Coordinates of C-alpha atoms in Angstrom, one line a residue:
M1338 CA 178.1 -53.1 94.0
V1339 CA 180.5 -53.1 90.9
S1340 CA 182.0 -56.5 91.8
V1341 CA 179.6 -57.6 92.8
T1342 CA 178.3 -56.7 88.7
R1343 CA 181.8 -58.1 87.4
T1344 CA 181.1 -61.2 89.5
L1345 CA 177.7 -61.8 88.0
D1346 CA 178.9 -61.6 84.3
A1347 CA 181.9 -63.8 84.6
A1348 CA 179.8 -66.5 86.2
L1349 CA 176.8 -65.8 83.5
L1350 CA 179.7 -66.7 80.9
A1351 CA 181.3 -69.7 82.6
E1352 CA 177.6 -71.5 83.5
R1353 CA 178.2 -75.2 83.2
P1354 CA 176.6 -78.3 85.1
M1355 CA 178.3 -78.8 87.9
R1356 CA 177.0 -82.9 87.9
A1357 CA 175.8 -85.2 85.3
P1358 CA 172.2 -86.2 85.4
K1359 CA 171.3 -89.6 87.2
P1360 CA 169.4 -91.6 84.1
A1361 CA 165.6 -91.0 84.0
G1362 CA 164.3 -93.8 85.0
L1363 CA 164.8 -93.3 88.5
A1364 CA 165.1 -89.6 88.6
G1365 CA 161.8 -89.0 86.1
A1366 CA 159.8 -89.9 88.9
H1367 CA 160.6 -86.8 90.9
Q1368 CA 160.0 -84.6 88.8
P1369 CA 156.7 -82.3 88.8
R1370 CA 155.1 -81.5 85.3
L1371 CA 153.6 -77.8 86.0
V1372 CA 150.5 -77.3 83.5
A1373 CA 146.8 -76.2 83.2
P1374 CA 144.7 -76.4 86.6
F1375 CA 142.4 -79.3 86.8
F1376 CA 139.0 -77.8 86.3
A1377 CA 140.9 -75.7 82.8
N1378 CA 139.6 -75.9 79.6
D1379 CA 141.2 -77.1 76.0
G1380 CA 144.1 -74.0 75.1
D1381 CA 143.7 -72.9 78.9
G1382 CA 147.9 -73.0 80.8
L1383 CA 147.5 -71.0 83.5
T1384 CA 143.9 -69.5 83.9
L1385 CA 143.4 -66.6 85.5
H1386 CA 140.3 -65.3 88.2
R1387 CA 138.8 -61.7 88.7
Y1388 CA 137.7 -60.8 91.4
L1389 CA 136.4 -56.3 92.0
D1390 CA 136.5 -56.4 96.0
E1391 CA 139.6 -55.9 98.6
D1392 CA 139.1 -60.4 99.8
F1393 CA 139.8 -61.7 96.7
V1394 CA 142.8 -63.8 98.5
A1395 CA 139.7 -65.2 101.1
R1396 CA 137.2 -65.7 97.6
F1397 CA 139.7 -67.7 95.9
L1398 CA 140.9 -69.8 98.4
N1399 CA 137.4 -71.0 99.0
D1400 CA 136.9 -71.2 95.7
A1401 CA 139.4 -73.1 95.5
Q1402 CA 138.3 -75.8 98.0
A1403 CA 134.5 -75.6 97.3
G1404 CA 135.3 -76.3 94.0
R1405 CA 134.2 -73.7 92.5
L1406 CA 136.6 -72.2 89.6
N1407 CA 136.4 -72.0 86.3
G1408 CA 139.2 -71.8 83.3
T1409 CA 140.5 -68.4 81.6
A1410 CA 137.6 -69.1 78.5
A1411 CA 135.6 -69.7 80.8
Q1412 CA 134.7 -66.8 82.9
P1413 CA 132.3 -64.2 81.6
W1414 CA 134.5 -61.3 81.8
F1415 CA 137.5 -62.9 79.3
R1416 CA 134.1 -62.2 76.9
E1417 CA 133.1 -58.9 77.8
D1418 CA 136.2 -57.2 79.2
R1419 CA 137.2 -56.5 75.4
F1420 CA 137.0 -53.4 74.7
G1421 CA 139.6 -49.8 73.6
R1422 CA 141.0 -49.7 70.5
F1423 CA 141.8 -52.9 70.8
K1424 CA 139.9 -56.0 70.9
D1425 CA 141.5 -59.8 70.2
E1426 CA 142.6 -60.7 73.2
P1427 CA 140.5 -59.5 77.2
T1428 CA 141.6 -56.3 78.6
L1429 CA 142.2 -56.5 82.6
R1430 CA 142.0 -53.7 84.2
L1431 CA 143.5 -52.0 87.2
P1432 CA 143.9 -52.4 90.8
M1433 CA 142.7 -48.9 91.6
H1434 CA 139.7 -49.6 89.5
R1435 CA 139.0 -52.2 91.9
S1436 CA 139.5 -55.4 89.5
F1437 CA 141.6 -58.2 91.1
Y1438 CA 143.3 -60.9 89.5
L1439 CA 144.6 -64.4 90.2
A1440 CA 146.4 -66.7 88.5
C1441 CA 146.5 -70.6 89.2
A1442 CA 148.4 -73.6 87.5
E1443 CA 149.1 -76.9 88.9
V1444 CA 151.3 -79.3 89.5
N1445 CA 152.1 -82.9 89.3
C1446 CA 154.1 -85.6 88.4
A1447 CA 155.6 -87.1 86.0
V1448 CA 154.9 -90.3 85.5
P1449 CA 151.9 -92.3 84.6
G1450 CA 148.6 -91.6 86.5
A1451 CA 150.1 -88.1 87.3
P1452 CA 149.8 -88.1 91.0
A1453 CA 149.3 -84.5 93.1
F1454 CA 153.3 -83.9 93.7
D1455 CA 154.2 -83.5 97.0
P1456 CA 154.0 -79.3 98.2
K1457 CA 156.9 -80.1 100.4
K1458 CA 159.4 -80.9 98.1
I1459 CA 158.7 -77.8 96.4
L1460 CA 161.3 -75.3 96.7
G1461 CA 160.2 -72.4 95.2
A1462 CA 157.1 -71.5 92.8
G1463 CA 156.5 -67.8 91.0
M1464 CA 155.3 -66.6 87.4
V1465 CA 156.5 -64.3 85.0
V1466 CA 154.9 -61.9 82.9
R1467 CA 156.2 -62.1 79.2
R1468 CA 155.5 -58.7 76.2
V1469 CA 153.7 -60.4 72.9
P1470 CA 153.3 -58.5 70.0
A1471 CA 152.2 -60.5 67.7
D1472 CA 154.8 -59.3 64.7
G1473 CA 158.2 -59.1 67.3
T1474 CA 159.8 -62.0 69.6
P1475 CA 158.6 -61.8 73.3
Q1476 CA 160.5 -60.0 75.8
R1477 CA 160.6 -60.2 79.6
W1478 CA 160.4 -57.1 82.4
M1479 CA 164.5 -57.3 83.4
I1480 CA 166.0 -56.2 86.9
A1481 CA 169.4 -55.4 87.6
D1482 CA 170.9 -55.0 91.3
G1483 CA 167.6 -54.8 92.6
Q1484 CA 166.6 -51.5 89.2
P1485 CA 164.1 -52.0 86.4
V1486 CA 165.4 -52.0 83.4
G1487 CA 162.1 -52.1 81.4
W1488 CA 161.7 -54.7 78.6
R1489 CA 164.2 -56.5 77.1
S1490 CA 164.4 -58.7 73.9
G1491 CA 166.9 -61.0 73.5
E1492 CA 167.4 -65.6 73.1
I1493 CA 164.6 -66.4 76.5
P1494 CA 166.2 -69.4 78.3
D1495 CA 165.0 -72.0 80.5
H1496 CA 167.1 -71.4 83.6
D1497 CA 166.2 -70.4 86.9
P1498 CA 165.1 -66.1 85.7
D1499 CA 166.9 -65.7 89.0
D1500 CA 170.6 -65.0 88.3
V1501 CA 172.6 -64.5 91.1
R1502 CA 169.9 -68.0 93.1
R1503 CA 170.7 -70.1 90.1
L1504 CA 174.1 -69.8 89.5
T1505 CA 174.2 -69.4 94.0
A1506 CA 173.2 -73.7 93.2
R1507 CA 174.9 -74.8 90.5
G1508 CA 178.4 -73.4 92.9
L1509 CA 179.7 -71.3 90.6
L1510 CA 178.7 -68.4 92.9
P1511 CA 179.4 -67.8 96.8
P1512 CA 176.5 -67.7 98.9
R1513 CA 176.3 -65.0 100.8
F1514 CA 174.3 -63.1 103.5
P1515 CA 172.0 -61.5 102.8
E1516 CA 171.9 -61.7 99.7
P1517 CA 172.6 -59.7 97.0
P1518 CA 169.8 -56.9 95.0
Y1519 CA 168.1 -59.4 93.2
S1520 CA 169.2 -59.9 88.9
G1521 CA 167.0 -61.0 86.3
E1522 CA 163.4 -61.9 84.9
E1523 CA 160.8 -60.2 87.6
V1524 CA 159.3 -62.8 89.4
V1525 CA 156.3 -62.6 92.1
P1526 CA 155.5 -65.4 93.9
L1527 CA 153.0 -69.0 93.3
H1528 CA 152.2 -70.7 96.2
P1529 CA 151.2 -73.8 96.4
L1530 CA 147.9 -75.2 97.5
L1531 CA 146.7 -79.0 98.3
V1532 CA 142.8 -79.4 97.2
R1533 CA 141.2 -82.6 97.6
R1534 CA 138.8 -82.9 93.7
R1535 CA 136.4 -86.3 92.9
D1536 CA 136.9 -86.5 88.6
A1537 CA 134.4 -87.9 86.2
R1538 CA 134.1 -91.3 87.8
G1539 CA 134.4 -90.4 91.0
I1540 CA 137.1 -90.7 92.5
E1541 CA 138.4 -88.2 94.9
R1542 CA 142.1 -87.1 94.3
S1543 CA 144.2 -84.8 95.2
H1544 CA 145.9 -82.2 93.2
T1545 CA 148.3 -79.2 93.9
L1546 CA 147.2 -76.0 92.6
L1547 CA 149.8 -73.3 92.4
W1548 CA 148.2 -69.6 92.7
G1549 CA 149.5 -66.1 93.1
Y1550 CA 148.4 -62.6 92.6
L1551 CA 148.9 -61.3 89.6
P1552 CA 150.2 -57.2 89.3
L1553 CA 149.5 -55.1 86.1
G1554 CA 151.9 -52.2 87.4
G1555 CA 155.7 -51.3 87.6
S1556 CA 157.5 -48.9 85.8
A1557 CA 161.6 -48.4 84.9
R1558 CA 163.3 -45.2 84.2
E1559 CA 165.4 -44.7 81.4
S1560 CA 168.7 -44.1 82.1
A1561 CA 169.8 -40.9 80.1
D1562 CA 173.5 -42.1 78.7
A1563 CA 174.0 -40.7 75.0
P1564 CA 175.9 -36.7 75.0
L1565 CA 173.5 -33.6 74.5
P1566 CA 172.4 -32.9 71.7
Q1567 CA 174.5 -30.7 69.1
A1568 CA 174.0 -27.9 67.4
N1569 CA 175.4 -28.8 63.7
G1570 CA 173.2 -32.3 64.2
T1571 CA 171.1 -33.6 61.2
E1572 CA 168.2 -35.1 63.4
V1573 CA 168.5 -33.5 66.2
P1574 CA 165.3 -30.3 67.7
D1575 CA 166.0 -26.9 66.9
F1576 CA 165.5 -25.6 70.0
G1577 CA 166.2 -22.3 69.5
L1578 CA 163.3 -21.3 68.0
E1579 CA 162.0 -21.3 71.6
H1580 CA 162.9 -17.3 71.5
P1581 CA 162.6 -15.2 68.3
W1582 CA 166.0 -13.2 66.8
P1583 CA 168.6 -12.9 67.9
L1584 CA 167.8 -14.7 70.9
G1585 CA 167.1 -18.0 69.4
S1586 CA 166.3 -19.0 65.8
R1587 CA 162.9 -18.7 65.1
G1588 CA 162.4 -15.7 62.7
A1589 CA 166.2 -16.0 62.1
K1590 CA 168.2 -13.7 59.5
A1591 CA 170.8 -12.0 58.3
W1592 CA 173.2 -10.6 61.4
D1593 CA 171.8 -6.6 61.4
N1594 CA 173.2 -4.3 64.1
N1595 CA 170.4 -2.5 65.8
D1596 CA 169.3 -6.7 67.0
G1597 CA 172.2 -6.3 69.0
L1598 CA 170.4 -3.4 71.2
V1599 CA 167.8 -6.0 73.3
M1600 CA 167.2 -3.6 76.1
D1601 CA 166.5 0.5 75.6
N1602 CA 166.0 2.2 78.5
G1603 CA 165.3 0.0 80.7
V1604 CA 162.4 -1.6 78.4
G1605 CA 163.8 -5.1 77.2
T1606 CA 162.3 -6.3 73.7
V1607 CA 159.5 -9.2 73.2
G1608 CA 162.0 -12.0 73.2
F1609 CA 164.4 -10.7 75.9
I1610 CA 161.2 -10.8 78.1
E1611 CA 160.5 -13.9 76.6
L1612 CA 164.2 -15.6 77.4
L1613 CA 164.8 -13.7 80.7
Q1614 CA 161.3 -16.4 81.3
T1615 CA 163.1 -19.3 80.2
L1616 CA 166.6 -18.0 82.2
V1617 CA 164.1 -17.4 86.1
A1618 CA 161.1 -19.6 85.8
Q1619 CA 162.8 -22.4 83.5
F1620 CA 166.3 -22.6 83.9
R1621 CA 167.2 -20.7 88.0
T1622 CA 169.9 -19.4 86.1
D1623 CA 170.0 -17.9 89.5
D1624 CA 171.0 -20.9 90.9
A1625 CA 174.9 -21.4 91.8
A1626 CA 174.7 -24.9 92.4
D1627 CA 173.0 -25.7 89.0
G1628 CA 176.4 -26.8 87.6
D1629 CA 173.9 -27.6 84.2
N1630 CA 173.8 -23.4 84.6
A1631 CA 177.5 -22.5 84.7
G1632 CA 178.1 -22.5 81.0
L1633 CA 175.2 -19.6 80.6
R1634 CA 176.3 -18.3 84.0
T1635 CA 179.7 -17.9 82.5
L1636 CA 178.3 -16.1 79.5
L1637 CA 176.1 -14.3 81.3
G1638 CA 178.3 -13.0 83.5
Q1639 CA 180.2 -11.2 80.8
L1640 CA 177.7 -8.9 79.5
R1641 CA 176.9 -5.3 80.8
F1642 CA 175.1 -2.7 80.7
H1643 CA 176.0 0.3 79.8
R1644 CA 174.2 3.9 79.7
I1645 CA 175.3 6.2 77.2
E1646 CA 176.7 9.5 78.8
W1647 CA 178.3 13.4 77.4
R1648 CA 181.5 13.2 78.2
V1649 CA 183.6 15.9 77.0
F1650 CA 187.6 15.1 76.1
G1651 CA 191.1 16.6 75.2
D1652 CA 190.4 20.1 73.5
N1653 CA 187.1 19.3 72.1
I1654 CA 184.5 22.1 72.7
L1655 CA 181.6 19.4 71.9
P1656 CA 180.8 17.1 74.2
Q1657 CA 181.2 12.9 73.1
P1658 CA 178.4 10.3 73.2
V1659 CA 180.7 7.7 75.6
Q1660 CA 178.9 4.3 76.5
V1661 CA 179.9 3.7 80.5
S1662 CA 179.9 0.3 81.4
G1663 CA 177.5 -1.0 84.2
E1664 CA 177.2 -3.8 86.3
T1665 CA 176.5 -7.6 84.7
V1666 CA 173.1 -9.5 83.9
L1667 CA 174.3 -12.3 86.1
A1668 CA 174.8 -9.9 89.3
W1669 CA 170.7 -9.0 88.2
L1670 CA 168.9 -11.6 87.7
D1671 CA 170.8 -13.4 90.7
R1672 CA 169.3 -10.3 92.7
S1673 CA 166.2 -9.4 90.3
A1674 CA 164.5 -12.9 90.4
P1675 CA 162.2 -12.4 92.9
A1676 CA 161.0 -9.4 91.1
L1677 CA 160.9 -10.7 87.5
V1678 CA 158.7 -13.4 88.2
E1679 CA 156.5 -10.6 90.1
L1680 CA 156.4 -9.2 86.8
F1681 CA 155.8 -12.3 83.9
A1682 CA 152.9 -12.8 86.6
R1683 CA 151.4 -9.1 85.5
I1684 CA 152.1 -9.7 81.9
V1685 CA 150.1 -13.1 81.8
R1686 CA 147.8 -11.0 84.0
R1687 CA 147.3 -7.7 80.9
E1688 CA 148.5 -5.8 83.4
A1689 CA 151.8 -4.9 81.8
V1690 CA 152.8 -5.4 78.7
A1691 CA 156.1 -7.4 77.1
G1692 CA 157.8 -4.6 75.8
S1693 CA 156.8 -1.6 77.1
V1694 CA 157.2 -2.3 81.0
A1695 CA 160.5 -1.3 82.3
L1696 CA 162.4 -4.6 83.9
P1697 CA 163.0 -4.5 87.6
D1698 CA 165.6 -2.9 88.9
G1699 CA 166.4 -5.3 92.6
F1700 CA 166.4 -2.7 94.3
G1701 CA 162.4 -1.9 94.3
G1702 CA 162.8 0.9 91.3
T1703 CA 163.4 -0.5 87.4
R1704 CA 165.7 0.4 85.3
D1705 CA 166.8 3.3 82.8
D1706 CA 170.3 1.6 81.0
R1707 CA 171.0 0.1 77.7
L1708 CA 172.2 -4.3 77.2
L1709 CA 173.3 -4.7 74.0
I1710 CA 174.8 -7.6 72.6
S1711 CA 177.6 -8.9 70.0
E1712 CA 176.8 -10.3 67.0
Q1713 CA 179.0 -13.7 68.6
Q1714 CA 177.7 -12.3 71.8
A1715 CA 174.2 -13.6 70.3
A1716 CA 175.7 -16.9 69.3
D1717 CA 177.2 -18.2 72.3
L1718 CA 174.1 -17.7 73.5
R1719 CA 171.7 -19.5 71.3
S1720 CA 173.9 -22.3 71.9
L1721 CA 174.4 -22.3 75.9
V1722 CA 170.9 -21.4 76.0
A1723 CA 169.6 -24.7 73.2
L1724 CA 172.0 -27.1 75.2
R1725 CA 171.0 -26.2 78.6
T1726 CA 167.7 -26.9 76.9
A1727 CA 168.9 -30.6 76.2
R1728 CA 169.8 -30.8 79.0
A1729 CA 166.6 -30.5 81.1
Q1730 CA 165.0 -32.7 78.7
V1731 CA 167.2 -35.1 79.7
R1732 CA 167.3 -34.8 83.4
F1733 CA 163.3 -34.8 82.8
D1734 CA 163.3 -38.2 80.5
D1735 CA 165.8 -40.0 82.7
G1736 CA 163.1 -39.3 86.0
L1737 CA 160.5 -40.2 83.8
P1738 CA 158.8 -43.8 85.3
L1739 CA 157.8 -45.0 81.9
P1740 CA 155.1 -47.4 83.0
R1741 CA 155.7 -51.6 82.7
Y1742 CA 152.4 -52.3 81.0
G1743 CA 151.1 -50.0 77.5
Q1744 CA 148.4 -49.7 75.3
T1745 CA 149.6 -49.8 72.0
D1746 CA 149.1 -52.8 69.7
G1747 CA 152.4 -54.6 70.5
D1748 CA 151.3 -54.5 74.3
R1749 CA 150.1 -58.0 74.2
F1750 CA 151.3 -60.2 77.3
V1751 CA 150.8 -63.2 79.0
A1752 CA 152.2 -65.1 82.3
L1753 CA 154.0 -68.1 82.9
P1754 CA 154.9 -70.4 86.0
F1755 CA 157.7 -72.4 86.9
V1756 CA 158.1 -74.3 89.5
R1757 CA 162.0 -75.5 91.9
W1758 CA 162.3 -78.9 92.9
L1759 CA 166.0 -80.5 93.9
D1760 CA 166.5 -83.7 91.1
D1761 CA 167.5 -87.3 93.3
C1762 CA 171.3 -85.6 92.5
G1763 CA 170.1 -82.9 95.3
C1764 CA 170.8 -80.7 92.5
E1765 CA 168.1 -77.0 92.6
R1766 CA 166.3 -77.4 88.8
V1767 CA 163.3 -75.6 87.4
A1768 CA 160.7 -76.6 85.5
W1769 CA 158.4 -74.6 83.1
G1770 CA 154.4 -74.5 83.0
P1771 CA 151.6 -73.6 80.3
A1772 CA 150.9 -69.7 79.4
S1773 CA 148.1 -68.6 80.8
R1774 CA 146.0 -66.8 77.5
V1775 CA 147.0 -63.4 76.1
F1776 CA 146.0 -60.4 76.8
R1777 CA 146.2 -56.7 77.0
V1778 CA 145.6 -54.0 80.2
A1779 CA 143.5 -51.0 80.6
S1780 CA 145.0 -47.7 80.6
P1781 CA 144.7 -45.6 84.5
F1782 CA 142.3 -43.7 82.6
D1783 CA 140.3 -46.0 79.7
P1784 CA 136.5 -44.3 80.4
D1785 CA 135.4 -48.8 79.5
A1786 CA 137.4 -50.0 82.2
Q1787 CA 136.4 -47.6 85.2
R1788 CA 133.7 -49.3 87.6
P1789 CA 131.3 -47.0 89.8
T1790 CA 131.8 -45.2 93.0
T1791 CA 129.2 -43.8 94.5
V1792 CA 130.4 -41.1 97.1
V1793 CA 127.3 -39.1 99.3
L1794 CA 128.1 -35.2 99.1
P1795 CA 127.0 -33.5 102.4
S1796 CA 124.1 -31.5 102.9
L1797 CA 124.1 -27.7 103.4
D1798 CA 123.8 -28.6 107.6
D1799 CA 127.0 -30.4 106.8
F1800 CA 128.8 -27.9 106.0
K1801 CA 127.4 -25.4 108.8
R1802 CA 128.6 -27.8 111.1
G1803 CA 131.3 -28.6 109.6
L1804 CA 133.9 -27.3 112.2
P1805 CA 138.2 -27.8 110.9
R1806 CA 139.0 -30.9 112.3
G1807 CA 139.5 -32.7 109.1
V1808 CA 143.1 -33.2 107.1
A1809 CA 145.6 -30.5 108.7
M1810 CA 148.8 -30.2 107.1
L1811 CA 152.4 -28.9 108.3
A1812 CA 153.4 -25.6 107.2
P1813 CA 156.8 -24.0 107.7
K1814 CA 157.4 -20.6 108.8
S1815 CA 157.7 -19.0 106.0
L1816 CA 155.0 -20.7 104.0
A1817 CA 153.0 -20.7 107.5
D1818 CA 153.6 -16.4 106.9
V1819 CA 151.8 -16.0 103.3
L1820 CA 149.7 -18.5 104.1
R1821 CA 148.2 -17.1 107.5
K1822 CA 147.9 -13.6 105.6
I1823 CA 144.8 -15.1 103.0
S1824 CA 143.0 -15.7 106.6
P1825 CA 141.8 -11.8 107.5
G1826 CA 140.1 -10.8 110.8
I1827 CA 141.7 -13.4 112.4
D1828 CA 143.8 -12.5 114.3
M1829 CA 146.8 -13.2 112.3
K1830 CA 149.2 -10.5 110.9
G1831 CA 152.3 -11.2 108.9
D1832 CA 154.7 -11.8 112.3
G1833 CA 151.6 -13.0 114.8
P1834 CA 151.6 -14.5 117.9
G1835 CA 153.6 -17.2 118.0
N1836 CA 155.7 -17.2 115.2
R1837 CA 158.0 -14.5 116.1
S1838 CA 159.8 -18.1 117.7
G1839 CA 159.7 -19.7 114.2
A1840 CA 157.0 -22.4 115.3
C1841 CA 156.0 -24.0 112.5
W1842 CA 151.7 -24.0 112.2
S1843 CA 149.1 -26.6 111.6
F1844 CA 146.4 -25.7 109.2
S1845 CA 143.0 -28.0 108.5
F1846 CA 140.1 -27.6 106.7
S1847 CA 137.1 -28.6 106.9
L1848 CA 136.1 -31.5 104.8
P1849 CA 132.6 -30.5 103.9
A1850 CA 133.0 -26.9 102.6
I1851 CA 136.7 -28.0 100.7
T1852 CA 133.8 -30.7 98.7
L1853 CA 131.8 -28.5 98.8
C1854 CA 133.6 -26.1 96.8
A1855 CA 135.5 -28.4 94.4
M1856 CA 132.1 -29.9 93.2
L1857 CA 130.8 -26.5 92.6
M1858 CA 134.1 -25.0 90.9
L1859 CA 133.8 -28.7 89.2
M1860 CA 130.4 -28.1 87.8
V1861 CA 131.4 -24.4 86.3
V1862 CA 134.5 -26.0 84.8
I1863 CA 132.1 -28.6 83.2
N1864 CA 129.9 -25.6 82.2
L1865 CA 132.9 -23.5 80.4
L1866 CA 133.8 -26.3 78.8
N1867 CA 130.4 -27.3 77.3
L1868 CA 129.4 -23.7 76.0
F1869 CA 132.3 -24.5 73.8
L1870 CA 133.3 -27.9 73.2
G1871 CA 129.7 -30.1 74.1
W1872 CA 131.1 -32.2 77.1
L1873 CA 128.2 -32.6 79.2
P1874 CA 127.0 -35.3 78.2
W1875 CA 130.1 -37.2 77.9
A1876 CA 131.5 -35.8 81.4
F1877 CA 127.8 -34.9 83.4
L1878 CA 125.3 -37.9 84.4
A1879 CA 122.2 -36.5 86.6
L1880 CA 119.9 -39.9 87.3
P1881 CA 117.0 -38.9 89.7
R1882 CA 117.2 -41.0 92.7
L1883 CA 114.7 -40.9 96.3
C1884 CA 116.9 -39.3 99.0
L1885 CA 116.5 -42.1 101.7
K1886 CA 116.5 -41.9 105.4
A1887 CA 120.2 -43.2 105.2
L1888 CA 121.3 -39.8 103.4
K1889 CA 119.7 -37.4 105.2
G1890 CA 121.6 -39.3 107.3
K1891 CA 118.2 -39.9 110.2

């Protein structure tokens, strides 16, 4: 893959015409020209057509053959679908809103009379979508080695957007099979369609249309190659504020010797409990295979619990207090992680109070010793926890897909068509067409973009007859042993029949019962929110309807 990329980069730098073009008088007779379709209005380029059902392809083809297509601005949705914060341009709904858009352009010969271009001479056609913020330069959605890299600014050339195909056609790259992963601007295919229509003079003419589906999805993953933030950075967020002093920077002050005692007689401080929640529940420091935890595990392996014992030394008659070291914090966390998670759950349920409950020892009991850390150990712990939090954020951002279409002020888009053809020299060339009108893309949860959907709820009779024969879920033995405990009285003990051999279990639910339970829980939550926030008028609409026989199931 690296060699292919280097070859591609070298070819891009060395690109040059391989053949001298012929005079335009002869070659121009076969040159295609992309224009707005014959039915478009003034100002329309590539036209957009909206359909509200899944048979949009068949609908579009029938409309094209029957002459029912109109320009973009002449369609009602172009004026009506202007909602949200920005209403200067129409907003295109998403497929999840059950709305689908097709794009259409026309290709003819660049000669007097503009006859239809022969579809057999079209090597390929496509469409690109570009971001055109009102106060910035247009951006292209780029792909490198088959992976989307997001919107990129810079000079936009007029050659073929497929880098490998373009350089192969120019003889700068050798043909390969299979072809290397796609690199260049993302392309949506367009398909030729030959239609015959009568013009204003009553003369029947042929028109070569290029049409295709306009997808409104896609995302790119940002690769977090930047180094981790350092503690002395001026613009670095203070991740230490997640925990109180001395285990974090929240409430920082001058060091006091009493700050180092974070657990006494088995009872940890509130700050130590919060740190344990981060170490166990978030960082999973008990997972030795996670390389991001290496620094923390090293430091935790140096921290030891201790007890105070009274011993007599030498000729002394009175016993002296002696600090006797015990196991490391790391060994305790590796053993006690499940018990600590259970303790955290009890604290959340207010069954235990942080700072007054003894910590589990991992053997079924509680600890009764102490943990004292030095000023340097506390500083090292704060630094390691901050860096580990930054690493967790980097890994999260690295795996977080950023959507292709946003809804900010600068998220304005146009679609442009192009066509590939062979000139008289046998060279593959590209002709670009006019852009569509500017549009925006709706948010998935935009209330104005939603379209009504009917879901017929089950009746009480369906609930009584609804046997558990719906969606089936296959659970492995470890999960099945836990799930079966929530069904008392059905002869499913901890090691019930058939599971001693390690068999998986299949669980199925009654769909009517699940639907009714979901509806009841939804109404409970909505009413609770309405009690404090008054959400009911915006979340629930009840309209009386006749209970027809079809709804009764008769």
